[in-house]
Coordinates of C-alpha atoms in Angstrom, one line a residue:
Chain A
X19 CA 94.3 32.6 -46.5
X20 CA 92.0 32.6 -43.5
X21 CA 88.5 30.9 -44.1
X22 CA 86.6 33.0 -41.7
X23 CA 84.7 35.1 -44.3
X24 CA 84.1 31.3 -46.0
X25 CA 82.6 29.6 -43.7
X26 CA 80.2 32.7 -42.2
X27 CA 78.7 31.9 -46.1
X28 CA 78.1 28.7 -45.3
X29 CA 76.5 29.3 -42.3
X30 CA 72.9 26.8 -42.1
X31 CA 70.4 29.8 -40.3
X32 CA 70.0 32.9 -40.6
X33 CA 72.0 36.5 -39.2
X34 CA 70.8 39.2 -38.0
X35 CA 74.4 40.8 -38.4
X36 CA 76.8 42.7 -41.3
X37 CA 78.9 39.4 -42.1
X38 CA 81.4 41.8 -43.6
X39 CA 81.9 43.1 -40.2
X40 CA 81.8 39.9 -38.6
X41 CA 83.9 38.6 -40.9
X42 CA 86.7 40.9 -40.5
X43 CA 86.6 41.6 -36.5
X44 CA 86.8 37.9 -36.3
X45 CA 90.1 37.6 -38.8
X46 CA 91.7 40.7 -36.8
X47 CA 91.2 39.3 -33.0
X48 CA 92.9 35.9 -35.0
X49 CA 95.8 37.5 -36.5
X50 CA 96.0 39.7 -33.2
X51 CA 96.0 36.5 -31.1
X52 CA 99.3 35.4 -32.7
X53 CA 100.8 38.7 -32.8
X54 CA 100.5 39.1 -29.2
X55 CA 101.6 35.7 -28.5
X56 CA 104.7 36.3 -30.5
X57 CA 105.8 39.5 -29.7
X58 CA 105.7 38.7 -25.7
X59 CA 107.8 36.2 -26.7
X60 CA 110.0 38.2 -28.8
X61 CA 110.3 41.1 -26.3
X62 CA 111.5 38.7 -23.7
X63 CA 114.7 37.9 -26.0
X64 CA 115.3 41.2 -26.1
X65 CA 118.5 42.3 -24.4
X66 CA 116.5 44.0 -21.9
X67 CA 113.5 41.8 -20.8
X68 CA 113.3 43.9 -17.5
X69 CA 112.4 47.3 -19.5
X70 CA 109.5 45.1 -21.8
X71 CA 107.8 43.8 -18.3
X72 CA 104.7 45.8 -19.0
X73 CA 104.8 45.2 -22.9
X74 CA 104.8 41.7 -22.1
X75 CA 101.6 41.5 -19.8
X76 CA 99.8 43.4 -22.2
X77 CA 100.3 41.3 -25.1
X78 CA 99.4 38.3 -22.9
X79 CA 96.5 39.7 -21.3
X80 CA 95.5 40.8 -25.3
X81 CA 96.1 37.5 -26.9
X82 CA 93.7 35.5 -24.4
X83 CA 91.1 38.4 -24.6
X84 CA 91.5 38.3 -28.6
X85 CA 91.5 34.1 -29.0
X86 CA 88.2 34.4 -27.1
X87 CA 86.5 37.0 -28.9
X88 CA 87.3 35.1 -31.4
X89 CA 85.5 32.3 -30.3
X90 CA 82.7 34.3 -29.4
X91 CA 81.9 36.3 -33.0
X92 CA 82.6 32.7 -34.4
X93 CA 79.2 31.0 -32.9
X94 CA 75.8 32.4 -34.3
X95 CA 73.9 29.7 -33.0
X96 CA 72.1 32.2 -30.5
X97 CA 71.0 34.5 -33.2
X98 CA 68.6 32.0 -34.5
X99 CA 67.3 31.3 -31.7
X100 CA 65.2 34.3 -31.3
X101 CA 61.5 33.9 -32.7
X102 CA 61.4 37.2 -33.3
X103 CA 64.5 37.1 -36.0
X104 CA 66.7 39.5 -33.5
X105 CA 69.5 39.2 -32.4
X106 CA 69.7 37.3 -29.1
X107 CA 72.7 38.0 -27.1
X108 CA 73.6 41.0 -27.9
X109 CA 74.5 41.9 -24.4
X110 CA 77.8 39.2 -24.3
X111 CA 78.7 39.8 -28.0
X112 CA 78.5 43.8 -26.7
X113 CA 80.3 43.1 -23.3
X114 CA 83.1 40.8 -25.1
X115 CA 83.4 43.6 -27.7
X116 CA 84.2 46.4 -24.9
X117 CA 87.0 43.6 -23.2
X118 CA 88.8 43.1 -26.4
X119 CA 89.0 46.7 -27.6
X120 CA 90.1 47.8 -24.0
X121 CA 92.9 44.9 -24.6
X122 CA 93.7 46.0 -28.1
X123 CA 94.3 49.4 -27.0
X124 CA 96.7 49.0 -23.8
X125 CA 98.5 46.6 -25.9
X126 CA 98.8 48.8 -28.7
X127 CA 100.1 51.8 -26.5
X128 CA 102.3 49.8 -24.6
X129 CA 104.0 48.3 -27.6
X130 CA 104.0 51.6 -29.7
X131 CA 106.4 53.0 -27.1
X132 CA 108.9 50.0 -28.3
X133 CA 107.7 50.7 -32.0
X134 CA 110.9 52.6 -32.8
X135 CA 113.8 50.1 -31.7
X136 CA 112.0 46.6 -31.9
X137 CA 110.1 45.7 -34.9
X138 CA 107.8 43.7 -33.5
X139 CA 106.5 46.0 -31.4
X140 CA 105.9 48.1 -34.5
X141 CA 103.8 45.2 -36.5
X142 CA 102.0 44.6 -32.8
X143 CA 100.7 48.0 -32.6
X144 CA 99.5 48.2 -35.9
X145 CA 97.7 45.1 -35.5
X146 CA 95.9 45.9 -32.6
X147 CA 95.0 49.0 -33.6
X148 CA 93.2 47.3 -36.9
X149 CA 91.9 44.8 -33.8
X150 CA 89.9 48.0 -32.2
X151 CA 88.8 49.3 -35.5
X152 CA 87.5 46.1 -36.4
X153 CA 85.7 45.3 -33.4
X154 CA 84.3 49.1 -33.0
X155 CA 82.7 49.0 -36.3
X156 CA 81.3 45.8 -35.8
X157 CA 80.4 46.8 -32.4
X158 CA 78.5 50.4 -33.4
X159 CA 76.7 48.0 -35.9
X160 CA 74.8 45.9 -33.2
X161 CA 74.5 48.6 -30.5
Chain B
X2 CA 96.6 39.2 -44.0
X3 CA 98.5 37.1 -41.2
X4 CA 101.5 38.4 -39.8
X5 CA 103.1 35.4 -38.1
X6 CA 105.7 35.6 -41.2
X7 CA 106.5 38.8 -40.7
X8 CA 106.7 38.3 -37.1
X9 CA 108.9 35.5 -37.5
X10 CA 111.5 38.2 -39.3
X11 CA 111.0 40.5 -36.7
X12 CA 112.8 37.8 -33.7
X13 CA 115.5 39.0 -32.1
X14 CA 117.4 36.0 -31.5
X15 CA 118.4 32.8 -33.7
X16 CA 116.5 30.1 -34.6
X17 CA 117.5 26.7 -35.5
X18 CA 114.4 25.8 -37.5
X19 CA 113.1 26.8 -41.2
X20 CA 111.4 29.8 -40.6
X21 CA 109.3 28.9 -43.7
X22 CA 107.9 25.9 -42.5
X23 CA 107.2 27.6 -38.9
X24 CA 105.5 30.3 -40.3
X25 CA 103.3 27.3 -42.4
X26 CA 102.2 25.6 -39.5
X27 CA 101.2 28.6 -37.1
X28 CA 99.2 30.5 -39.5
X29 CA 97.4 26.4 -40.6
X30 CA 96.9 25.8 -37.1
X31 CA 95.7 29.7 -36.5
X32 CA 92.7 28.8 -39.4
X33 CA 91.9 25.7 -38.5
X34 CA 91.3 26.6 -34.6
X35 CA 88.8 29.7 -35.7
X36 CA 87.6 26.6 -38.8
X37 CA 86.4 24.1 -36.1
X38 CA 85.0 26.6 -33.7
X39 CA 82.9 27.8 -36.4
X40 CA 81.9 24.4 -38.4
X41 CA 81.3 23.0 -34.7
X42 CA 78.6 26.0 -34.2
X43 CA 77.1 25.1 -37.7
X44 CA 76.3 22.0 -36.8
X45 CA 74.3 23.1 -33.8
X46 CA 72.6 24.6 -36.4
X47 CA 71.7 21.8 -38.4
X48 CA 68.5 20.5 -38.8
X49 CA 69.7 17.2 -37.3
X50 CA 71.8 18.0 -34.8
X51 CA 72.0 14.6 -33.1
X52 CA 73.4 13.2 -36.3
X53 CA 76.3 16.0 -36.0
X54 CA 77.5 15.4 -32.3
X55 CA 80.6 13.6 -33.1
X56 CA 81.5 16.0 -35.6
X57 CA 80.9 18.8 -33.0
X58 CA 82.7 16.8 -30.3
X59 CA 86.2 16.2 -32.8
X60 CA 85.7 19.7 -33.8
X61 CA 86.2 21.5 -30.3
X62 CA 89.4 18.9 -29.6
X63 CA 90.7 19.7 -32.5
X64 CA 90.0 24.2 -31.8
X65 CA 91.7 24.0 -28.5
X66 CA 94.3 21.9 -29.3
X67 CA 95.2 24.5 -32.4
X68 CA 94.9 26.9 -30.8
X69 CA 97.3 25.8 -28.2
X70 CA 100.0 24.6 -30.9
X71 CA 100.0 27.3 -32.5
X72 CA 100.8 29.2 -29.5
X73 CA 103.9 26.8 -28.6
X74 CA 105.2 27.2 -32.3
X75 CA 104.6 31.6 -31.6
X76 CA 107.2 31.0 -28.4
X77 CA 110.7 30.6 -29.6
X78 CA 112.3 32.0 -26.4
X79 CA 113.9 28.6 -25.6
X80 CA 115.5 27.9 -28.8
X81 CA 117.9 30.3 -27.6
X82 CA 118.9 29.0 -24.3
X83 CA 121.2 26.3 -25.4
X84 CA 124.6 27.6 -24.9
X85 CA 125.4 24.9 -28.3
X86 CA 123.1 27.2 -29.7
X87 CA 120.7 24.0 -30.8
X88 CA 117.0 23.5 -30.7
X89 CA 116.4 23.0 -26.8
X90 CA 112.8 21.8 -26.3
X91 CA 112.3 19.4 -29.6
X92 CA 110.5 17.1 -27.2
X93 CA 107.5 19.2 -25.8
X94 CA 107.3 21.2 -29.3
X95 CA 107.5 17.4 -31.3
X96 CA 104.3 15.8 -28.3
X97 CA 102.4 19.1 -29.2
X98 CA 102.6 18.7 -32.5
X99 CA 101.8 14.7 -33.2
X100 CA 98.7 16.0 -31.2
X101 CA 98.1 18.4 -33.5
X102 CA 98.2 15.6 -36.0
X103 CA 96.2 13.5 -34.3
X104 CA 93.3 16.1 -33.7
X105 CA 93.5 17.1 -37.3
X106 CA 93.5 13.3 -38.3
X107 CA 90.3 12.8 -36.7
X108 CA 88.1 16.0 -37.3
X109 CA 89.1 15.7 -40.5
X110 CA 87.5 12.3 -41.0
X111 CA 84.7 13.5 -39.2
X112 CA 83.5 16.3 -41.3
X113 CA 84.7 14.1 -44.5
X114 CA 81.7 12.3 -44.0
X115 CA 79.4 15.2 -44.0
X116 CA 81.3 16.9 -46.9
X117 CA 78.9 16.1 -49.5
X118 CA 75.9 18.3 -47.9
X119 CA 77.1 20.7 -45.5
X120 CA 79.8 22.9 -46.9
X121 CA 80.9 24.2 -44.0
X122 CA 82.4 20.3 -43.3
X123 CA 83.9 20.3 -46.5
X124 CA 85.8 23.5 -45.7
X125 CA 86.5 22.4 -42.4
X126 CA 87.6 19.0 -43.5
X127 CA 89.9 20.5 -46.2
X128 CA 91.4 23.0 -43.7
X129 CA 92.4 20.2 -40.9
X130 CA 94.3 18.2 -43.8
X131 CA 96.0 21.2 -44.6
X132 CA 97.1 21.8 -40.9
X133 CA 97.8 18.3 -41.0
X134 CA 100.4 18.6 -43.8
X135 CA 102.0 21.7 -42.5
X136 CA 102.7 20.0 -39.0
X137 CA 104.4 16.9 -40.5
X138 CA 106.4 18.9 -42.9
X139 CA 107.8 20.7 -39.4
X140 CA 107.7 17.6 -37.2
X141 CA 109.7 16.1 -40.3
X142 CA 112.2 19.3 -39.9
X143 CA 113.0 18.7 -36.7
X144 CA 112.9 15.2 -35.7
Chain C
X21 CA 92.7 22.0 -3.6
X22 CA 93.4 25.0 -5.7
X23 CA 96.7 26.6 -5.7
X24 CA 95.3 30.4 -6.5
X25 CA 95.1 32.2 -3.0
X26 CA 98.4 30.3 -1.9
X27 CA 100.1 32.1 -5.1
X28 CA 98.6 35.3 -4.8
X29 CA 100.5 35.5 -1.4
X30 CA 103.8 34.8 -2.8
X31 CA 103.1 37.8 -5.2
X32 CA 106.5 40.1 -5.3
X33 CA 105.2 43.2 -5.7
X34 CA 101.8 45.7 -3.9
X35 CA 98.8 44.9 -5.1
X36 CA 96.2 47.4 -4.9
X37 CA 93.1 44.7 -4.4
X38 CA 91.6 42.3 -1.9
X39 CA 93.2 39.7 -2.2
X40 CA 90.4 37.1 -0.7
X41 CA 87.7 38.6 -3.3
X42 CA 90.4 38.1 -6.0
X43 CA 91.5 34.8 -4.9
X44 CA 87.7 33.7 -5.2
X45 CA 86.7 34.9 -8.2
X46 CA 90.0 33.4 -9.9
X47 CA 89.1 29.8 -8.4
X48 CA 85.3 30.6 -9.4
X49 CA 86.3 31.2 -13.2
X50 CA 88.9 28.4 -13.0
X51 CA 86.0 25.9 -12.1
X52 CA 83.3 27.0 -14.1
X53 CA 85.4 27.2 -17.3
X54 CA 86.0 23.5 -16.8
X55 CA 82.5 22.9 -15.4
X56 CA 80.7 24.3 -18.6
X57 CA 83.4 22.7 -21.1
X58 CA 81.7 19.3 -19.4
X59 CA 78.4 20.2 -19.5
X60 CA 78.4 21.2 -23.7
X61 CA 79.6 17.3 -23.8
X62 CA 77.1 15.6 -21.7
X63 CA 74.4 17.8 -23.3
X64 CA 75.3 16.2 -26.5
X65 CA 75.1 12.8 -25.2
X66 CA 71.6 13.3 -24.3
X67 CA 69.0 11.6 -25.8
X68 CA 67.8 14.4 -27.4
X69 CA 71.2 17.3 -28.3
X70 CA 68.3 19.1 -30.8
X71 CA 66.7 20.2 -27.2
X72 CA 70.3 21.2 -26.0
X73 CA 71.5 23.6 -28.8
X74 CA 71.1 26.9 -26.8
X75 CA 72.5 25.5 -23.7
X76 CA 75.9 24.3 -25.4
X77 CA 76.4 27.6 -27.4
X78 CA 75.4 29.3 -23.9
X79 CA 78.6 26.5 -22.3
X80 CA 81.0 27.0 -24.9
X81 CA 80.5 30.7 -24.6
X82 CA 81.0 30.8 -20.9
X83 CA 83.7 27.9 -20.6
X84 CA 86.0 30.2 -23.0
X85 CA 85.4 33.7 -21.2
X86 CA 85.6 32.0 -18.2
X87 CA 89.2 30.6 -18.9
X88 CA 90.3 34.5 -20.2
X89 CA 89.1 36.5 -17.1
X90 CA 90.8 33.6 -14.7
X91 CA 94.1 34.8 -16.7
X92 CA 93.8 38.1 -16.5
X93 CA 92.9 38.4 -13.1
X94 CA 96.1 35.9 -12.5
X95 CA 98.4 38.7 -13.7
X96 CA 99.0 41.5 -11.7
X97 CA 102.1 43.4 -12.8
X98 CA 100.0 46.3 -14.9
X99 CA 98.9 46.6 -10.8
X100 CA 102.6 47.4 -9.7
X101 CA 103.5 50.1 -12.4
X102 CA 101.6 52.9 -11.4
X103 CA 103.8 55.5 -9.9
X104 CA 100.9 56.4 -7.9
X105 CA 100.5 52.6 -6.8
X106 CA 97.4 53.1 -7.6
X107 CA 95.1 50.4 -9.4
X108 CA 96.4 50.8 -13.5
X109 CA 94.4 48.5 -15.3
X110 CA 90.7 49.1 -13.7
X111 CA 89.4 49.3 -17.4
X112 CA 90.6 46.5 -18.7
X113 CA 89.8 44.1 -15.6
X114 CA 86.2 45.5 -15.1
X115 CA 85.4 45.0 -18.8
X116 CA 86.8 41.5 -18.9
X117 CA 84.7 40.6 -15.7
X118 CA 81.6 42.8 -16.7
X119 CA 81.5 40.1 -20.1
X120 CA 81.9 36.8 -17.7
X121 CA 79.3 37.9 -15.3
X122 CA 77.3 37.9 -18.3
X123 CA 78.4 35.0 -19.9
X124 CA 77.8 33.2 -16.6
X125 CA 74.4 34.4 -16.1
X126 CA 73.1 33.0 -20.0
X127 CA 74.7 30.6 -19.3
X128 CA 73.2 29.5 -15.4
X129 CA 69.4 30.7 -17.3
X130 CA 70.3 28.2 -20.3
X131 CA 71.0 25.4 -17.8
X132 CA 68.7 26.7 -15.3
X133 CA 65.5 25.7 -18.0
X134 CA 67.1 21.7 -17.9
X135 CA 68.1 21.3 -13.9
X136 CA 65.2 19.1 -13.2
X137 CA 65.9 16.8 -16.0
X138 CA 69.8 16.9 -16.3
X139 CA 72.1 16.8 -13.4
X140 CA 74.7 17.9 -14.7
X141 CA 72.5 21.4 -15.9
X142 CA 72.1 21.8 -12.5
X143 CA 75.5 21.8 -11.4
X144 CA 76.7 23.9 -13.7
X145 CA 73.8 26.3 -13.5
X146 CA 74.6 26.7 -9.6
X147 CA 78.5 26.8 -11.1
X148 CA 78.2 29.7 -12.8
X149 CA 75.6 31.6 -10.3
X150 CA 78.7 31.0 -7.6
X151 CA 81.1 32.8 -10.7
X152 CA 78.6 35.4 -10.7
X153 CA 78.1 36.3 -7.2
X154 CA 82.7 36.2 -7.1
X155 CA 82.8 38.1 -10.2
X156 CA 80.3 41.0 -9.2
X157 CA 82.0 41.2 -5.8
X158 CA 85.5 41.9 -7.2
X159 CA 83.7 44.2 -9.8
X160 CA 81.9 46.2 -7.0
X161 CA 85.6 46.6 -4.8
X162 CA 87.7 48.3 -7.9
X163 CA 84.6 50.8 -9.1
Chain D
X20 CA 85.8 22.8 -4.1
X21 CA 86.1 21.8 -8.1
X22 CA 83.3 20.0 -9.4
X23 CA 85.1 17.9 -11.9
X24 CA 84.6 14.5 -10.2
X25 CA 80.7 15.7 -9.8
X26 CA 80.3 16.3 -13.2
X27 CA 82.0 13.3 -14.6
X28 CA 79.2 11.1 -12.0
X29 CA 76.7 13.0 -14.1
X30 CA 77.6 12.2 -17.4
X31 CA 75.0 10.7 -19.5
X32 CA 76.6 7.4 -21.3
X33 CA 79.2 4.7 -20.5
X34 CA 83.1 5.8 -19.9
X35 CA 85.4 3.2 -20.1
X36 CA 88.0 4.6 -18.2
X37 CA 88.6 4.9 -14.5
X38 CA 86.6 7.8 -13.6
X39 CA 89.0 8.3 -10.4
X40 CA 91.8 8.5 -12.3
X41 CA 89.9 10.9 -14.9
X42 CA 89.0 13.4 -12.0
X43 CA 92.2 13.9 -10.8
X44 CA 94.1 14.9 -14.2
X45 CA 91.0 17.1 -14.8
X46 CA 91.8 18.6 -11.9
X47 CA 95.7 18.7 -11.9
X48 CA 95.5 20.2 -14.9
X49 CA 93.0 23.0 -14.2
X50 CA 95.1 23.7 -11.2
X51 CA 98.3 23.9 -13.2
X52 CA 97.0 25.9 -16.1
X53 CA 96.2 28.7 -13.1
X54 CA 99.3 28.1 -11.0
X55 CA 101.6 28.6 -14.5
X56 CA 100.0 31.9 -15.0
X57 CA 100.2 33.3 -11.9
X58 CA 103.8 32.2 -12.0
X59 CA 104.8 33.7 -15.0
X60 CA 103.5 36.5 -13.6
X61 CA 105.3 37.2 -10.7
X62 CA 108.1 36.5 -12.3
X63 CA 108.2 39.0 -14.4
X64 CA 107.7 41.0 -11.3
X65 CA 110.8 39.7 -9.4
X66 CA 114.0 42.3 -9.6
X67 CA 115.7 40.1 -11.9
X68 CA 113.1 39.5 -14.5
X69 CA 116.2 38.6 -17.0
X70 CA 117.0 35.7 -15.1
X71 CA 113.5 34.2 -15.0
X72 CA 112.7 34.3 -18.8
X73 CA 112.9 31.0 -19.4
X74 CA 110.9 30.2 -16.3
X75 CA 108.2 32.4 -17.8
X76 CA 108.6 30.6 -21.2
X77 CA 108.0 27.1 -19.7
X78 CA 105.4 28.3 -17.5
X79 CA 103.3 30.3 -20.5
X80 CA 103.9 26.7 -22.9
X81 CA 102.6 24.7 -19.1
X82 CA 99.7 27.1 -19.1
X83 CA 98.2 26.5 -22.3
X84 CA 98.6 22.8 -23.0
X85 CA 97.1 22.0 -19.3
X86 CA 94.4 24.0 -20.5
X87 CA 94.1 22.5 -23.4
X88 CA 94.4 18.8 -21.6
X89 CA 91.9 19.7 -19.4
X90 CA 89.5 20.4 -22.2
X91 CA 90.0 17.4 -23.9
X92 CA 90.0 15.3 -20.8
X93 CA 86.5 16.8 -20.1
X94 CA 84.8 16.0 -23.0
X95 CA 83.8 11.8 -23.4
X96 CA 81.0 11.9 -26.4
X97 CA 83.6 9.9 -28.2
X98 CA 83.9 7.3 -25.8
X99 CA 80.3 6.1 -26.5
X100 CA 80.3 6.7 -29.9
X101 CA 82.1 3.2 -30.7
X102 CA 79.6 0.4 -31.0
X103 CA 81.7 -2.3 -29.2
X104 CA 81.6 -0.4 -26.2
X105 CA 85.6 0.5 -26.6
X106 CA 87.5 3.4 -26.0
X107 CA 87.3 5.4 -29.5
X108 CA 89.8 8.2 -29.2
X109 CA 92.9 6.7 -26.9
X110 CA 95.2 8.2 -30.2
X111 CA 94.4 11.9 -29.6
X112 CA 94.0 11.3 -25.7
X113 CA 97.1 9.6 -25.6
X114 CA 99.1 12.2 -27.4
X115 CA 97.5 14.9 -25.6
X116 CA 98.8 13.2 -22.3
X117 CA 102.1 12.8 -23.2
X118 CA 102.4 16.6 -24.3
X119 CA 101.1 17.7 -21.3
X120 CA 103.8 15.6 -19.3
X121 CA 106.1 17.2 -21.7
X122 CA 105.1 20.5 -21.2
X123 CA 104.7 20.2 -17.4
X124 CA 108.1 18.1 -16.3
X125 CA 110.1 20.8 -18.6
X126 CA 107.8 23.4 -16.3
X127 CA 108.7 22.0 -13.2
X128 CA 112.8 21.3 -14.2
X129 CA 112.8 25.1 -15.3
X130 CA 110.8 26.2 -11.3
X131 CA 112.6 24.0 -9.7
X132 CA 115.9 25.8 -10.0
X133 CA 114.3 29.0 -8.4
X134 CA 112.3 27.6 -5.8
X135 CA 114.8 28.1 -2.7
X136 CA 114.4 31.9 -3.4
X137 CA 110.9 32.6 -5.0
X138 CA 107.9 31.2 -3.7
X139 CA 105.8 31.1 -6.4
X140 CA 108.2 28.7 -8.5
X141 CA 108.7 26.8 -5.2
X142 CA 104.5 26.0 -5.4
X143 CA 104.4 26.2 -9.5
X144 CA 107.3 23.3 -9.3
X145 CA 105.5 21.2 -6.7
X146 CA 101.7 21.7 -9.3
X147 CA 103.7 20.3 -12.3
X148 CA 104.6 17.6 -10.4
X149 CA 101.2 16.5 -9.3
X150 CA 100.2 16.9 -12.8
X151 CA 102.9 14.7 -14.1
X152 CA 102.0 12.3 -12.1
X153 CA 97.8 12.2 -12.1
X154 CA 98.3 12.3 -16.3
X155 CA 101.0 9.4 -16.0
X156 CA 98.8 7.5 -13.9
X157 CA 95.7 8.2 -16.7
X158 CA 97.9 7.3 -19.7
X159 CA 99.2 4.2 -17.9
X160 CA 95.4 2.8 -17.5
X161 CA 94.1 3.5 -21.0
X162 CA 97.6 2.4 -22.9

């Protein structure tokens, strides 16, 4: 069981942020970033690699986009940092935000044209499509 | 929910390696690399961060280099390569993983001995001796 | 020397960019992302990390987005599968560079306030500037 | 120009390691983790991308661990951590090291085969083996 959602509890300063939201854009770009990572593997054992060239780049460019939004949603030591109690970087966190769901969604189109005949297509696109609804909700929420 | 089991189901082409004990390791290593970004980040946070910088320090070796292992374990293109139809790259996928061990090892004994009054080291040191476990159990498998 | 401009001329296929501003900004992510990943550690072996805090975050931040864009403006293939052979992926790449820009610029301010004191602030502060200045270049040519 | 061998004249406490040697597997590694992605790349662009799969496996693995390497080899707050002035982490450095040789040597093999008719694996092959050889050199002096 992923231990985002623990450990934003356990977080030592305050947040001016939903950690629901938080919690769960930061557990989809995860489980996205191994998705991704195994299904450009998996379509290039396919019997026909040279038809998945596309499908392949987009999960590639999706799973390095994802890992670091990750990363990003994952540090809060910023928010803290304003004296005012806002939020303080709202402008990366925002700009980060607009990368990954741009990923999330090529990814998820390319791979749901593969979504009938290769499974792992299927489970991609689904995944990346929870990716962008994950990261738009948390993203309308600091906007 | 992670989906590197599922993926695992989904590959198109044999495998010469438990698939239960894959699946283990990815989705340890894919929690402990968003774990130590985040416990690294908390103890910025701190009220003593100087106290906390080997903790940090062990924390961000041990994120990158789970996030990377996880990625190698995701790719199981070149199990399929061997005309014998045997595991063909035990060698990089065994050096990646005593590293994984090693990273673990250490940011595990790090946060240990902050465990008692910052939870998010507890969680963190509790996760890294589970990632620990899981990459043995496959190093085990396959040496 | 870096290896980036000599491989984008061995590309196979049209690309649809220039290839000197692309070439610059992929060697000006490639060094900052290893520039800030250095300057998070010697700002925790300052005397004083507590005074560093902002300016790690602000590192780690850029060091990780710095690492994706160089990536994703390494691949090109989206670029060659436009009937058209027109630029296909202008969304994604602009987003990705419009968060590293600012990444890079919190990041140069963060180290910008500690150039006098630290060295190594001042690199990287002039670091990431340089990643700006590549990054908004390449931005302005596929708007 | 990189600034690795800038940064590590900057860094605030005592290495015990040859900061020569340090610089240039910062460096070969940085450069490597670009040149394997680029490479990858274009081969999925080349006619045949069937016959450059496991190129494109080897060179996605190479990618991430010199990344990863790279990382780790830029951060020293453990060096100076141990009170008799000794190396404290030559484990996890060590293993790191040894899986990056792993990684890039199976790289290089894999380019190697297709560098009299592409390029791009001619260069990626020729990167590995400067990377082999500048972490070699690094694991020799701090065995």
């Amino acid at each position: 069981v992923p231990q985002a959602a623990a450990m934003l509890e356990t977080f030592p300063a305050t947040m001016n942020v939903d950690r629901g939201l938080l919690a769960a854009a930061i557990e989809a770009c995860l489980d996205c970033s191994q998705v991704c990572t195994a299904c450009a593997d998996a379509c290039l054992s396919e019997d026909d690699p040279a038809s998945m060239v596309k499908c392949v780049r987009d999960d590639l460019d999706c799973a390095d986009i994802c890992t670091t939004t990750m990363r990003v949603l994952s540090r809060h030591t910023g928010y803290d940092a304003d004296p005012a109690g806002r939020h303080v970087r709202p402008r990366l966190t925002r700009a980060q935000l607009t990368a990954c769901i741009a990923a999330c969604t090529a990814c998820a189109d390319s791979c749901a044209e593969h979504a009938d005949h290769h499974e792992h297509c299927r489970i991609c696109a689904e995944t990346c499509r929870r990716c962008v609804n994950a990261c738009q909700e948390l993203l309308d929420s600091i906007s």
